[in-house]
Coordinates of C-alpha atoms and ligand atoms in Angstrom, one line a residue:
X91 CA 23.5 72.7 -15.2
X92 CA 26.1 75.2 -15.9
X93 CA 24.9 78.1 -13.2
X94 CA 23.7 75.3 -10.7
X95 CA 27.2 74.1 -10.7
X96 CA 28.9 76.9 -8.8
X97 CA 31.2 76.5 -6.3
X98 CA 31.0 78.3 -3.6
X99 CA 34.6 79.9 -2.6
X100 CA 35.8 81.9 -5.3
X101 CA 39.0 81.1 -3.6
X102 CA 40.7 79.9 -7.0
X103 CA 42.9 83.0 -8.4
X104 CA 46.5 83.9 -6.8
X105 CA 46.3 81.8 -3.8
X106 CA 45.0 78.9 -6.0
X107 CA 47.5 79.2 -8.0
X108 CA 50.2 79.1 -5.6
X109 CA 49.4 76.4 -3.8
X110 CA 49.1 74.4 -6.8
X111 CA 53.0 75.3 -7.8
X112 CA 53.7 74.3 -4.3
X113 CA 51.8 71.2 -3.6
X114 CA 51.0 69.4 -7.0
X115 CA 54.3 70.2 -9.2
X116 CA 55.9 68.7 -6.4
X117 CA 53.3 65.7 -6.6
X118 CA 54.0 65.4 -9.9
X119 CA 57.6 64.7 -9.4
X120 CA 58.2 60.7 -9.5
X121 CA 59.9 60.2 -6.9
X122 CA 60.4 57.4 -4.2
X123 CA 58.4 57.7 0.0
X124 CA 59.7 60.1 2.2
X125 CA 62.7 57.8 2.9
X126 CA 66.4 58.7 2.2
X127 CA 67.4 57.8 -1.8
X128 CA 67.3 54.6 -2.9
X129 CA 65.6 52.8 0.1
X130 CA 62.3 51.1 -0.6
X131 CA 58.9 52.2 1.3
X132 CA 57.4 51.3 3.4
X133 CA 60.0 48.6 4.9
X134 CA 59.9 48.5 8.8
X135 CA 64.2 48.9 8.8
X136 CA 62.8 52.6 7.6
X137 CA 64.7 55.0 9.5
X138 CA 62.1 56.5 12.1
X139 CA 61.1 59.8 10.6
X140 CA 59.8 57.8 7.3
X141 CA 58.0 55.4 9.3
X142 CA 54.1 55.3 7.7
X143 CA 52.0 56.9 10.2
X144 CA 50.0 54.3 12.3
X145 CA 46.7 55.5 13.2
X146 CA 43.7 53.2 15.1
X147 CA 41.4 55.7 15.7
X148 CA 38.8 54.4 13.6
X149 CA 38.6 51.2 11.7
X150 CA 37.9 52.7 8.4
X151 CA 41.3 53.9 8.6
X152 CA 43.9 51.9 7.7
X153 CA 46.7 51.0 9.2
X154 CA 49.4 52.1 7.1
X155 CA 50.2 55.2 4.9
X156 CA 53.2 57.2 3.1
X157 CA 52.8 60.0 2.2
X158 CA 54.0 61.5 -1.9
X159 CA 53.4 65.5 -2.2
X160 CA 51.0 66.4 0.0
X161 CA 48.9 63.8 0.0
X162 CA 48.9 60.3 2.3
X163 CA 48.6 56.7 0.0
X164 CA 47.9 53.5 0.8
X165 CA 49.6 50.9 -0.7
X166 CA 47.3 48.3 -2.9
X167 CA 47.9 45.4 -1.0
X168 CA 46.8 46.9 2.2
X169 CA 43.7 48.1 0.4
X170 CA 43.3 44.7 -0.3
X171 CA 43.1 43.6 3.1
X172 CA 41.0 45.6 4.5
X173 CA 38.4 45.4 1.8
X174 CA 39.5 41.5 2.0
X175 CA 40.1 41.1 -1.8
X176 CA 42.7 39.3 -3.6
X177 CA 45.4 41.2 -5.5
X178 CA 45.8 40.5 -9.4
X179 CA 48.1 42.8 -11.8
X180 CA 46.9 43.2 -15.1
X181 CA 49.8 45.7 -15.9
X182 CA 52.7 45.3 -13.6
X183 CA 52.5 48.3 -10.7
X184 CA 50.0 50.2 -12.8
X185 CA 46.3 48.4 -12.9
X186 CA 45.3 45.9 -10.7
X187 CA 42.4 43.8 -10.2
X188 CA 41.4 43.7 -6.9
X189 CA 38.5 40.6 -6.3
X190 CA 36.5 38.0 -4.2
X191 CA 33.8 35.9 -5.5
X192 CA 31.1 39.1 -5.2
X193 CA 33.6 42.2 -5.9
X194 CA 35.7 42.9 -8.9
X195 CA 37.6 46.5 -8.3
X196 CA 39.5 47.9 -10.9
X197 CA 42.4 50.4 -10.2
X198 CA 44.8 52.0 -12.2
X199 CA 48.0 54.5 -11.7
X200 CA 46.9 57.9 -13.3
X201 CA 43.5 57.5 -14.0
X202 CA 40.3 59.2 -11.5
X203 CA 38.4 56.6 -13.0
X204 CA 38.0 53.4 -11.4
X205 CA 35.4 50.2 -12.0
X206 CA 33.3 48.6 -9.7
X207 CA 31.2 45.5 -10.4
X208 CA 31.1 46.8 -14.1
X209 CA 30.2 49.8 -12.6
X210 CA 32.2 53.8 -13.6
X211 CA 33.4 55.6 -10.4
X212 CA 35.2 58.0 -10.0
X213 CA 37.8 58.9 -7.4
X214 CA 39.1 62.2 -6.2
X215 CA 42.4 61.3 -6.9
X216 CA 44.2 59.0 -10.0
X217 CA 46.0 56.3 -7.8
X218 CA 50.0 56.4 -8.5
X219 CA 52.2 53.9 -9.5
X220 CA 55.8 53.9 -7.6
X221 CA 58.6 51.9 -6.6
X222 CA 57.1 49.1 -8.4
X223 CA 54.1 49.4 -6.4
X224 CA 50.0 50.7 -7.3
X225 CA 48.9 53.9 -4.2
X226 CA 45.6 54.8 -3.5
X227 CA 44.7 58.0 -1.8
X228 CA 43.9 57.2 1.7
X229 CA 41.0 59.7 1.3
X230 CA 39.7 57.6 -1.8
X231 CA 40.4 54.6 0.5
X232 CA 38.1 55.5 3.4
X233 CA 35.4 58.0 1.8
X234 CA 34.9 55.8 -1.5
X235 CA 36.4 52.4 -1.3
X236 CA 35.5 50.9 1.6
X237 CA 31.6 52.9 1.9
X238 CA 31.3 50.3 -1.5
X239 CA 33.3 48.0 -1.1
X240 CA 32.9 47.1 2.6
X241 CA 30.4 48.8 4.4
X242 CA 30.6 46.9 7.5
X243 CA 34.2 48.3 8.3
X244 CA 32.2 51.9 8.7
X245 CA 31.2 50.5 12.0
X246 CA 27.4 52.4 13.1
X247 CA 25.5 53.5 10.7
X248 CA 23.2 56.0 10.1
X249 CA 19.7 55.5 11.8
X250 CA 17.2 54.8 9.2
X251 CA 16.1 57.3 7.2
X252 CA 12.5 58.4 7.9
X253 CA 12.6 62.2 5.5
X254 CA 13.5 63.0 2.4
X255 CA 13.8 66.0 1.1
X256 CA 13.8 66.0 -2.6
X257 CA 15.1 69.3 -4.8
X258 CA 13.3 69.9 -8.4
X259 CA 16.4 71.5 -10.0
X260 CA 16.0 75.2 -11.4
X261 CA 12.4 76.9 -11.2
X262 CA 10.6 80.1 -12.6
X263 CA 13.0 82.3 -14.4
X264 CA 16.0 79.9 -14.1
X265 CA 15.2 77.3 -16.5
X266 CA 17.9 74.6 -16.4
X267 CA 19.0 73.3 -19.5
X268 CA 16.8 73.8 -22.6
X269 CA 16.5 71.6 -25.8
X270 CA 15.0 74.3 -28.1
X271 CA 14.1 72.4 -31.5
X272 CA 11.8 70.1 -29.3
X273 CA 11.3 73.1 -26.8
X274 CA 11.9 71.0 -23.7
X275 CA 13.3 72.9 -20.1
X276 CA 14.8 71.4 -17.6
X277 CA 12.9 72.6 -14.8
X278 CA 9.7 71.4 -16.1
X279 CA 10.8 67.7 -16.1
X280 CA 12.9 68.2 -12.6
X281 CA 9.5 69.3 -11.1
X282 CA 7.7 66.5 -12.9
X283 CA 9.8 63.6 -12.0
X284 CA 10.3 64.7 -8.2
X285 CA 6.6 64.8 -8.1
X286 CA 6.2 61.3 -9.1
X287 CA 9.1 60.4 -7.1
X288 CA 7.6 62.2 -3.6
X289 CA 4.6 60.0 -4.0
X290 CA 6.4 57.1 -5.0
X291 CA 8.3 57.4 -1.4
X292 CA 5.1 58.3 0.3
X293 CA 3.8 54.9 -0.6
X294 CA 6.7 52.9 0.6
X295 CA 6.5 55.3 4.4
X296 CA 8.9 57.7 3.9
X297 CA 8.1 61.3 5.0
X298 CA 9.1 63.6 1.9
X299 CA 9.3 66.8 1.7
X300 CA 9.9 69.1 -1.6
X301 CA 12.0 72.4 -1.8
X302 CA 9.5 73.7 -4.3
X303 CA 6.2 71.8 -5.7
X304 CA 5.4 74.6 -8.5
X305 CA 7.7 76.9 -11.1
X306 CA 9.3 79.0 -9.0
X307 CA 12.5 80.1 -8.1
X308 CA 12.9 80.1 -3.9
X309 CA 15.3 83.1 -4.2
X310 CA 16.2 86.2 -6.0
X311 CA 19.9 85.3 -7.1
X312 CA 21.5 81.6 -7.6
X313 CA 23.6 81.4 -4.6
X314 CA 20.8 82.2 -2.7
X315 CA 18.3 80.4 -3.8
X316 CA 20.5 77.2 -3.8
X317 CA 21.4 77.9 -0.1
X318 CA 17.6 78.4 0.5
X319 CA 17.2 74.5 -1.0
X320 CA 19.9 73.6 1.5
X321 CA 18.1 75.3 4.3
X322 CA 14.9 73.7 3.8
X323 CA 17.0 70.1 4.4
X324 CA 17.6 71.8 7.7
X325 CA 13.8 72.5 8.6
X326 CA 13.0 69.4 7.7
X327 CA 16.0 67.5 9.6
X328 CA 16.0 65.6 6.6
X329 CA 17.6 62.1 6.6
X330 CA 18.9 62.1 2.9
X331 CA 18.5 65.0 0.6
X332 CA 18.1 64.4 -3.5
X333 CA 18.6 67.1 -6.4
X334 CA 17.2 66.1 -9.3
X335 CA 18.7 68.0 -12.4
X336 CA 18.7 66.8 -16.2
X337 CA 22.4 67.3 -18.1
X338 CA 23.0 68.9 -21.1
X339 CA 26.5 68.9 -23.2
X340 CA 27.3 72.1 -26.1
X341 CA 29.2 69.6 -28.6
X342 CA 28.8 66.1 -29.9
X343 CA 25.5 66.0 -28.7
X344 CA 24.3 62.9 -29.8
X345 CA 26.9 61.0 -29.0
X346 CA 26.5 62.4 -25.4
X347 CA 24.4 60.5 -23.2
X348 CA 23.3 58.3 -19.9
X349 CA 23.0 59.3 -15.8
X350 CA 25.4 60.3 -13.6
X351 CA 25.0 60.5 -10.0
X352 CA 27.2 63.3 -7.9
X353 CA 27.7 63.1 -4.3
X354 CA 29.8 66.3 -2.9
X355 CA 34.0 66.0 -3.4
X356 CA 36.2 65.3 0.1
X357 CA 37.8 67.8 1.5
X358 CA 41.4 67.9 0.1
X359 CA 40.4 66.5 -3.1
X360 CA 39.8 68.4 -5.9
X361 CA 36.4 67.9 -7.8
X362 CA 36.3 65.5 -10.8
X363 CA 36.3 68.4 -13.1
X364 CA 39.8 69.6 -12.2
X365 CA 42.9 67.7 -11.9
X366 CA 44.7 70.1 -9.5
X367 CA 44.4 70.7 -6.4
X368 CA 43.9 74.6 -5.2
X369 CA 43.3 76.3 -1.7
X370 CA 39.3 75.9 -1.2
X371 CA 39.3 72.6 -1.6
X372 CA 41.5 72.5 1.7
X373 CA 38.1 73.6 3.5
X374 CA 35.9 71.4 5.5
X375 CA 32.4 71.8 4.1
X376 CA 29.6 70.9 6.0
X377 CA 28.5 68.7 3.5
X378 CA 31.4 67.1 4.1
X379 CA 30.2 65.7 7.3
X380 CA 28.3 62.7 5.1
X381 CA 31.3 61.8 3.1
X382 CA 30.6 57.9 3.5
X383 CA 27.3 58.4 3.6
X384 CA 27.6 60.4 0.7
X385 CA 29.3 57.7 -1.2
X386 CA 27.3 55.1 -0.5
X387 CA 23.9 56.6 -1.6
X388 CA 25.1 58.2 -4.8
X389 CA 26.7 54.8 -5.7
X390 CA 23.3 52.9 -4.6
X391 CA 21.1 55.2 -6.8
X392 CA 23.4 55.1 -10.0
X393 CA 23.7 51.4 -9.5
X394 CA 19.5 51.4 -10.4
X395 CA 19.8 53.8 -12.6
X396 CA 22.4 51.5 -14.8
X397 CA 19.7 48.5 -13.5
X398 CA 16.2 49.3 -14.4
X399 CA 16.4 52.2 -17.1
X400 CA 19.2 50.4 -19.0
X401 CA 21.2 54.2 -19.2
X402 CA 24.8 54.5 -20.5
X403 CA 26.9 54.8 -17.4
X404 CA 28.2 58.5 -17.1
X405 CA 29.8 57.6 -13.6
X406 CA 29.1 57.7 -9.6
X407 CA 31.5 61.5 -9.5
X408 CA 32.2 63.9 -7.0
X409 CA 32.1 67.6 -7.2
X410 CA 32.0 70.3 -5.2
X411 CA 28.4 71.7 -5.8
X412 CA 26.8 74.7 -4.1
X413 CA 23.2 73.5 -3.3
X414 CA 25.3 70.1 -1.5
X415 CA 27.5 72.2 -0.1
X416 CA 25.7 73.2 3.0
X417 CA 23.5 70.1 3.6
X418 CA 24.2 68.3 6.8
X419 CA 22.6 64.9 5.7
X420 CA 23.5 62.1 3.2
X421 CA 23.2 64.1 0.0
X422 CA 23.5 63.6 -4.0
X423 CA 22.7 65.5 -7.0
X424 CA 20.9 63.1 -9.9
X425 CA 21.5 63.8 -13.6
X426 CA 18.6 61.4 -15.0
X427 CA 20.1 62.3 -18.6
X428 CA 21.1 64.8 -21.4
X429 CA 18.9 67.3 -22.7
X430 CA 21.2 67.7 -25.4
X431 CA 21.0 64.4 -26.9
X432 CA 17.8 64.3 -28.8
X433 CA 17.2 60.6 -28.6
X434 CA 17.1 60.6 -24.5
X435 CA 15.6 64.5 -25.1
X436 CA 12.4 62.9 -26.2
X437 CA 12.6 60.3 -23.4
X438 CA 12.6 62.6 -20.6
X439 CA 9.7 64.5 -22.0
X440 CA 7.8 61.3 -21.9
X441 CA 6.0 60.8 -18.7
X442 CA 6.5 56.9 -18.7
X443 CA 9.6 56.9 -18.9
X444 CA 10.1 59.7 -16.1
X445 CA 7.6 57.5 -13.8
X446 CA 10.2 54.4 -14.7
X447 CA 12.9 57.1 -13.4
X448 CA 11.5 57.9 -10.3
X449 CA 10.7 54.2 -9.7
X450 CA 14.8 53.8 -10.3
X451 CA 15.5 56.9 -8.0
X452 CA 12.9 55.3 -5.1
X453 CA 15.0 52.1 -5.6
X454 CA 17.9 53.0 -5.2
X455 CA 16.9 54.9 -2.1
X456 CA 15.4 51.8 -0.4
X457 CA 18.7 49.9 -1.4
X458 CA 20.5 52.5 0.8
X459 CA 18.3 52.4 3.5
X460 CA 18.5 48.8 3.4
X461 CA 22.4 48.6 3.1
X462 CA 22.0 50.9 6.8
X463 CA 20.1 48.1 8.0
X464 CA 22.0 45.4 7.1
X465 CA 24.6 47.7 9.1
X466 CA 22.6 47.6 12.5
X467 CA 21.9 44.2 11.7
X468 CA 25.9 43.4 10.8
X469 CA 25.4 42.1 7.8
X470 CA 27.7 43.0 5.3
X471 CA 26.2 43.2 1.9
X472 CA 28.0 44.9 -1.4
X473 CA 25.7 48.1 -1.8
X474 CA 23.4 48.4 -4.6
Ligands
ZN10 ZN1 20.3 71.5 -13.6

């Protein structure tokens, strides 16, 4: 999915660059909250300019944040209460196990990834370790944690999804990933599987409505054509919007393997391919409008995945993909598996396995649009 991967701004370069030196180096720097040397953070005998912020605007927000660098953290046993887990430390001030008797979350200082119910997630930023203490980003907080954790807290949901528009990946000359020695393309079993998928939804009373049905590419040019995929969403005033792509990897191949599920990266946060921050991802996307929603419905649909096909878990990720980029409704991009790995290579050409996909694909919709009404309904159930 190399080409389908591009990000939009080219914004990177110079100014990149710079804002990098300036706002990560300084990130990087241990150090303790914004209060004077030496005094701990967060106390409440904090001298008034290092106060956390309080902000009640919304109750996915939390009540208390400090901010390291240039970015605002919520300390773990806040996030604890307000997703209404317990605290356990499994490393002092560096991984803790956050639980009730349905939820097991698992954090740790420096590392994006993060487990969920067993399940691989991935923030937008490693949680830090300081003072003695385990931060997470109050982005990852209220776009990722509590969308999973505690769907309730997001207040009014999104009314039920009634259309879905569904993306074959790639089409006519752009072929997607290729396995050559078993002469598979990408495009052919994107098409395939969002075909079976389409009247899998059909049958369960969903409108659906496909940015291509045949091998063809909807514009000259790959920026173009993606936005074209976005713009049909639009039309359609499509509910939920699904890419469906198939992964490929250049080395260790066969070791390579399994779904992952991408919904588009929060603003401020740089994509889970880059650990740095840099001055595009500072703009507000209009795919970014869905960024709970977003969260949730990536996580429900790699949570079947894992459930009925049985795939090695690649991770629920974030990144900051063009064809998401411009899509004003729940959106994900699905990669049902790797090309490149000649085992799951000669899976994916096999229709019964691809109808078993879009069975896992269609369930993991209908657990998203159930988690929305359990929502209206206020019933707060883990999503999945
Ligand atoms: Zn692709």
């Amino acid at each position: 999915m190399n080409t389908q991967r591009v990000r939009w701004a080219a914004l990177g370069g110079l100014m990149g660059g710079l804002l990098v030196l300036g706002v990560e180096a300084q990130e990087n720097i241990p150090r303790l909250a914004p209060t004077r040397p030496g005094a701990p953070a967060l106390t409440p005998a904090a001298p008034e300019s290092a106060k956390p912020k309080t902000e009640t605007a919304s109750p996915t927000q939390v009540p208390r944040t400090t901010r390291f660098g240039a970015t605002d953290w919520v300390e773990i046993g806040v996030v604890a209460k307000r997703l209404g887990l317990k605290v356990g430390w499994t490393l002092s001030s560096r991984e803790a196990v956050l639980t009730d008797k349905d939820t097991r979350l698992e954090l740790a200082s420096d590392r994006l990834e993060a487990g969920l119910n067993g399940q691989r997630i991935f923030l937008g930023q490693a949680p830090v370790s300081r003072s003695g203490n385990l931060y997470v980003s109050k982005i990852d907080f209220e776009r990722c944690l509590v969308p999973l954790v505690r769907p309730a807290l997001l207040g009014v949901p999104k009314p039920a999804p009634k259309t879905i528009v569904i993306d074959p990946g790639h089409g006519g000359p752009d072929t997607g990933k290729v396995n050559g020695a078993l002469g598979l393309f990408e495009k052919t079993y994107t098409l395939d599987t969002s075909l079976r998928l389409k009247k899998i939804l059909e049958a369960r009373g969903w409108k659906v409505v496909l940015t291509r049905s045949d091998d063809r590419q909807l514009k000259p040019g790959k920026q173009d054509d993606l936005q074209r995929r976005a713009q049909i969403a639009a039309d359609a005033d499509a509910d939920v919007f699904v890419s469906i792509h198939f992964n490929s990897v250049a080395e260790q191949v066969e070791k390579v393997s399994g779904a992952e599920v991408y919904r588009f990266t929060p603003q401020h946060q740089p994509p889970v391919t880059r650990a740095l921050r840099r001055l595009d991802d500072e703009v507000l996307n209009p795919g970014n409008g869905n960024d709970v929603w977003n969260s949730l419905l990536a996580y429900s649909i790699q949570r079947r995945l894992l459930r009925d096909l049985k795939l090695d878990d690649r991770g629920f990720k974030h990144d900051r993909l063009a064809v998401l980029r411009l899509v004003s409704c729940p959106a994900v991009l699905i990669e049902g598996g790797f090309l490149s790995n000649t085992t799951e290579a000669r899976r994916i050409g096999n229709a019964a396995y691809r109808q078993q996909l879009a069975e896992a694909i269609a369930n993991g919709l209908s657990a998203y649009a159930s988690q929305l009404q359990s929502l209206r309904s206020g019933v707060n159930t883990p999503a999945g």
